[in-house]
PDB file of N, CA and C in Angstrom:
ATOM      1  N   MET A  86      40.913  39.179-106.487  1.00 71.00           N
ATOM      2  CA  MET A  86      41.943  38.997-107.507  1.00 71.00           C
ATOM      3  C   MET A  86      41.622  39.806-108.762  1.00 71.00           C
ATOM      4  N   GLU A  87      40.361  39.737-109.175  1.00 84.00           N
ATOM      5  CA  GLU A  87      39.923  40.498-110.359  1.00 84.00           C
ATOM      6  C   GLU A  87      40.055  42.007-110.100  1.00 84.00           C
ATOM      7  N   ARG A  88      39.737  42.425-108.881  1.00 87.00           N
ATOM      8  CA  ARG A  88      39.853  43.846-108.498  1.00 87.00           C
ATOM      9  C   ARG A  88      41.306  44.313-108.603  1.00 87.00           C
ATOM     10  N   SER A  89      42.217  43.468-108.164  1.00 91.00           N
ATOM     11  CA  SER A  89      43.634  43.798-108.225  1.00 91.00           C
ATOM     12  C   SER A  89      44.091  43.978-109.670  1.00 91.00           C
ATOM     13  N   ARG A  90      43.605  43.121-110.551  1.00 91.00           N
ATOM     14  CA  ARG A  90      43.987  43.206-111.962  1.00 91.00           C
ATOM     15  C   ARG A  90      43.452  44.490-112.591  1.00 91.00           C
ATOM     16  N   SER A  91      42.194  44.836-112.256  1.00 95.00           N
ATOM     17  CA  SER A  91      41.636  46.059-112.832  1.00 95.00           C
ATOM     18  C   SER A  91      42.358  47.295-112.291  1.00 95.00           C
ATOM     19  N   LEU A  92      42.798  47.248-111.026  1.00 95.00           N
ATOM     20  CA  LEU A  92      43.560  48.364-110.472  1.00 95.00           C
ATOM     21  C   LEU A  92      44.920  48.478-111.159  1.00 95.00           C
ATOM     22  N   GLN A  93      45.535  47.342-111.463  1.00 96.00           N
ATOM     23  CA  GLN A  93      46.820  47.363-112.176  1.00 96.00           C
ATOM     24  C   GLN A  93      46.643  47.944-113.576  1.00 96.00           C
ATOM     25  N   GLN A  94      45.552  47.566-114.236  1.00 96.00           N
ATOM     26  CA  GLN A  94      45.284  48.107-115.575  1.00 96.00           C
ATOM     27  C   GLN A  94      45.037  49.611-115.504  1.00 96.00           C
ATOM     28  N   GLU A  95      44.303  50.046-114.498  1.00 97.00           N
ATOM     29  CA  GLU A  95      44.026  51.476-114.330  1.00 97.00           C
ATOM     30  C   GLU A  95      45.318  52.244-114.049  1.00 97.00           C
ATOM     31  N   ALA A  96      46.162  51.672-113.202  1.00 97.00           N
ATOM     32  CA  ALA A  96      47.447  52.313-112.897  1.00 97.00           C
ATOM     33  C   ALA A  96      48.317  52.399-114.146  1.00 97.00           C
ATOM     34  N   ALA A  97      48.335  51.344-114.935  1.00 97.00           N
ATOM     35  CA  ALA A  97      49.121  51.346-116.167  1.00 97.00           C
ATOM     36  C   ALA A  97      48.604  52.409-117.134  1.00 97.00           C
ATOM     37  N   GLN A  98      47.290  52.534-117.220  1.00 97.00           N
ATOM     38  CA  GLN A  98      46.697  53.540-118.101  1.00 97.00           C
ATOM     39  C   GLN A  98      47.050  54.948-117.620  1.00 97.00           C
ATOM     40  N   LEU A  99      46.999  55.170-116.317  1.00 98.00           N
ATOM     41  CA  LEU A  99      47.343  56.482-115.768  1.00 98.00           C
ATOM     42  C   LEU A  99      48.808  56.816-116.021  1.00 98.00           C
ATOM     43  N   MET A 100      49.679  55.822-115.912  1.00 98.00           N
ATOM     44  CA  MET A 100      51.097  56.051-116.191  1.00 98.00           C
ATOM     45  C   MET A 100      51.305  56.404-117.660  1.00 98.00           C
ATOM     46  N   THR A 101      50.571  55.742-118.535  1.00 98.00           N
ATOM     47  CA  THR A 101      50.658  56.039-119.971  1.00 98.00           C
ATOM     48  C   THR A 101      50.193  57.464-120.250  1.00 98.00           C
ATOM     49  N   GLU A 102      49.089  57.848-119.627  1.00 98.00           N
ATOM     50  CA  GLU A 102      48.573  59.212-119.792  1.00 98.00           C
ATOM     51  C   GLU A 102      49.567  60.238-119.254  1.00 98.00           C
ATOM     52  N   LEU A 103      50.178  59.923-118.120  1.00 98.00           N
ATOM     53  CA  LEU A 103      51.167  60.822-117.534  1.00 98.00           C
ATOM     54  C   LEU A 103      52.367  60.983-118.471  1.00 98.00           C
ATOM     55  N   ASP A 104      52.826  59.883-119.033  1.00 98.00           N
ATOM     56  CA  ASP A 104      53.942  59.941-119.988  1.00 98.00           C
ATOM     57  C   ASP A 104      53.579  60.811-121.193  1.00 98.00           C
ATOM     58  N   ALA A 105      52.371  60.654-121.699  1.00 98.00           N
ATOM     59  CA  ALA A 105      51.926  61.448-122.850  1.00 98.00           C
ATOM     60  C   ALA A 105      51.891  62.936-122.490  1.00 98.00           C
ATOM     61  N   LYS A 106      51.410  63.248-121.291  1.00 98.00           N
ATOM     62  CA  LYS A 106      51.366  64.645-120.868  1.00 98.00           C
ATOM     63  C   LYS A 106      52.771  65.202-120.678  1.00 98.00           C
ATOM     64  N   ARG A 107      53.683  64.363-120.199  1.00 98.00           N
ATOM     65  CA  ARG A 107      55.068  64.800-120.021  1.00 98.00           C
ATOM     66  C   ARG A 107      55.700  65.122-121.377  1.00 98.00           C
ATOM     67  N   VAL A 108      55.422  64.287-122.376  1.00 98.00           N
ATOM     68  CA  VAL A 108      55.938  64.530-123.726  1.00 98.00           C
ATOM     69  C   VAL A 108      55.385  65.838-124.283  1.00 98.00           C
ATOM     70  N   LYS A 109      54.079  66.063-124.087  1.00 98.00           N
ATOM     71  CA  LYS A 109      53.463  67.312-124.554  1.00 98.00           C
ATOM     72  C   LYS A 109      54.080  68.512-123.838  1.00 98.00           C
ATOM     73  N   PHE A 110      54.319  68.361-122.535  1.00 98.00           N
ATOM     74  CA  PHE A 110      54.927  69.433-121.755  1.00 98.00           C
ATOM     75  C   PHE A 110      56.331  69.738-122.269  1.00 98.00           C
ATOM     76  N   ASP A 111      57.118  68.682-122.499  1.00 98.00           N
ATOM     77  CA  ASP A 111      58.476  68.872-123.022  1.00 98.00           C
ATOM     78  C   ASP A 111      58.446  69.576-124.375  1.00 98.00           C
ATOM     79  N   ALA A 112      57.499  69.213-125.219  1.00 98.00           N
ATOM     80  CA  ALA A 112      57.367  69.851-126.531  1.00 98.00           C
ATOM     81  C   ALA A 112      57.027  71.332-126.373  1.00 98.00           C
ATOM     82  N   LYS A 113      56.136  71.650-125.441  1.00 98.00           N
ATOM     83  CA  LYS A 113      55.785  73.052-125.195  1.00 98.00           C
ATOM     84  C   LYS A 113      56.992  73.839-124.684  1.00 98.00           C
ATOM     85  N   MET A 114      57.793  73.224-123.822  1.00 98.00           N
ATOM     86  CA  MET A 114      58.981  73.897-123.303  1.00 98.00           C
ATOM     87  C   MET A 114      59.976  74.180-124.426  1.00 98.00           C
ATOM     88  N   ILE A 115      60.146  73.224-125.324  1.00 98.00           N
ATOM     89  CA  ILE A 115      61.044  73.421-126.468  1.00 98.00           C
ATOM     90  C   ILE A 115      60.510  74.542-127.358  1.00 98.00           C
ATOM     91  N   GLU A 116      59.209  74.539-127.572  1.00 98.00           N
ATOM     92  CA  GLU A 116      58.577  75.594-128.373  1.00 98.00           C
ATOM     93  C   GLU A 116      58.791  76.966-127.722  1.00 98.00           C
ATOM     94  N   LEU A 117      58.648  77.029-126.410  1.00 98.00           N
ATOM     95  CA  LEU A 117      58.852  78.278-125.682  1.00 98.00           C
ATOM     96  C   LEU A 117      60.301  78.740-125.800  1.00 98.00           C
ATOM     97  N   GLN A 118      61.240  77.814-125.641  1.00 98.00           N
ATOM     98  CA  GLN A 118      62.650  78.176-125.761  1.00 98.00           C
ATOM     99  C   GLN A 118      62.972  78.689-127.160  1.00 98.00           C
ATOM    100  N   ALA A 119      62.404  78.048-128.184  1.00 98.00           N
ATOM    101  CA  ALA A 119      62.625  78.482-129.566  1.00 98.00           C
ATOM    102  C   ALA A 119      62.044  79.877-129.777  1.00 98.00           C
ATOM    103  N   THR A 120      60.861  80.127-129.231  1.00 98.00           N
ATOM    104  CA  THR A 120      60.229  81.443-129.360  1.00 98.00           C
ATOM    105  C   THR A 120      61.078  82.508-128.675  1.00 98.00           C
ATOM    106  N   GLN A 121      61.607  82.191-127.500  1.00 98.00           N
ATOM    107  CA  GLN A 121      62.460  83.146-126.791  1.00 98.00           C
ATOM    108  C   GLN A 121      63.732  83.421-127.595  1.00 98.00           C
ATOM    109  N   GLU A 122      64.287  82.395-128.186  1.00 98.00           N
ATOM    110  CA  GLU A 122      65.498  82.545-128.991  1.00 98.00           C
ATOM    111  C   GLU A 122      65.235  83.429-130.207  1.00 98.00           C
ATOM    112  N   ILE A 123      64.117  83.201-130.869  1.00 97.00           N
ATOM    113  CA  ILE A 123      63.736  84.024-132.031  1.00 97.00           C
ATOM    114  C   ILE A 123      63.544  85.475-131.607  1.00 97.00           C
ATOM    115  N   ALA A 124      62.844  85.691-130.487  1.00 97.00           N
ATOM    116  CA  ALA A 124      62.618  87.051-129.997  1.00 97.00           C
ATOM    117  C   ALA A 124      63.955  87.726-129.691  1.00 97.00           C
ATOM    118  N   HIS A 125      64.857  87.006-129.080  1.00 97.00           N
ATOM    119  CA  HIS A 125      66.176  87.549-128.760  1.00 97.00           C
ATOM    120  C   HIS A 125      66.935  87.917-130.035  1.00 97.00           C
ATOM    121  N   LEU A 126      66.895  87.041-131.029  1.00 96.00           N
ATOM    122  CA  LEU A 126      67.586  87.316-132.296  1.00 96.00           C
ATOM    123  C   LEU A 126      66.977  88.520-133.012  1.00 96.00           C
ATOM    124  N   LEU A 127      65.660  88.604-133.013  1.00 96.00           N
ATOM    125  CA  LEU A 127      64.997  89.748-133.650  1.00 96.00           C
ATOM    126  C   LEU A 127      65.340  91.056-132.925  1.00 96.00           C
ATOM    127  N   LEU A 128      65.367  91.003-131.610  1.00 95.00           N
ATOM    128  CA  LEU A 128      65.707  92.186-130.824  1.00 95.00           C
ATOM    129  C   LEU A 128      67.145  92.610-131.106  1.00 95.00           C
ATOM    130  N   THR A 129      68.048  91.656-131.124  1.00 95.00           N
ATOM    131  CA  THR A 129      69.457  91.938-131.412  1.00 95.00           C
ATOM    132  C   THR A 129      69.610  92.539-132.808  1.00 95.00           C
ATOM    133  N   LYS A 130      68.892  91.976-133.764  1.00 93.00           N
ATOM    134  CA  LYS A 130      68.955  92.459-135.146  1.00 93.00           C
ATOM    135  C   LYS A 130      68.413  93.894-135.242  1.00 93.00           C
ATOM    136  N   SER A 131      67.288  94.160-134.565  1.00 92.00           N
ATOM    137  CA  SER A 131      66.702  95.497-134.647  1.00 92.00           C
ATOM    138  C   SER A 131      67.596  96.521-133.976  1.00 92.00           C
ATOM    139  N   GLN A 132      68.287  96.118-132.909  1.00 92.00           N
ATOM    140  CA  GLN A 132      69.197  97.053-132.227  1.00 92.00           C
ATOM    141  C   GLN A 132      70.420  97.333-133.083  1.00 92.00           C
ATOM    142  N   SER A 133      70.917  96.334-133.807  1.00 91.00           N
ATOM    143  CA  SER A 133      72.099  96.545-134.647  1.00 91.00           C
ATOM    144  C   SER A 133      71.754  97.361-135.884  1.00 91.00           C
ATOM    145  N   ASN A 134      70.506  97.305-136.324  1.00 87.00           N
ATOM    146  CA  ASN A 134      70.079  98.118-137.467  1.00 87.00           C
ATOM    147  C   ASN A 134      69.997  99.595-137.104  1.00 87.00           C
ATOM    148  N   LYS A 135      69.741  99.900-135.829  1.00 80.00           N
ATOM    149  CA  LYS A 135      69.603 101.288-135.394  1.00 80.00           C
ATOM    150  C   LYS A 135      70.963 101.985-135.321  1.00 80.00           C
ATOM    151  N   SER A 136      72.019 101.257-135.076  1.00 70.00           N
ATOM    152  CA  SER A 136      73.333 101.886-134.894  1.00 70.00           C
ATOM    153  C   SER A 136      74.084 102.073-136.187  1.00 70.00           C
TER     154      SER A 136
END
């Protein structure tokens, strides 16, 4: 019975860690999308300055 409880606690902790990693991953993806958007805007701006 005690073993089952410790396994449940371990599983809960792993799920919490997984959720935290998912949040960090989502934040990195948003950061990447923002960086791509900035690069695209800068490229568009530099091309319009040449013409």
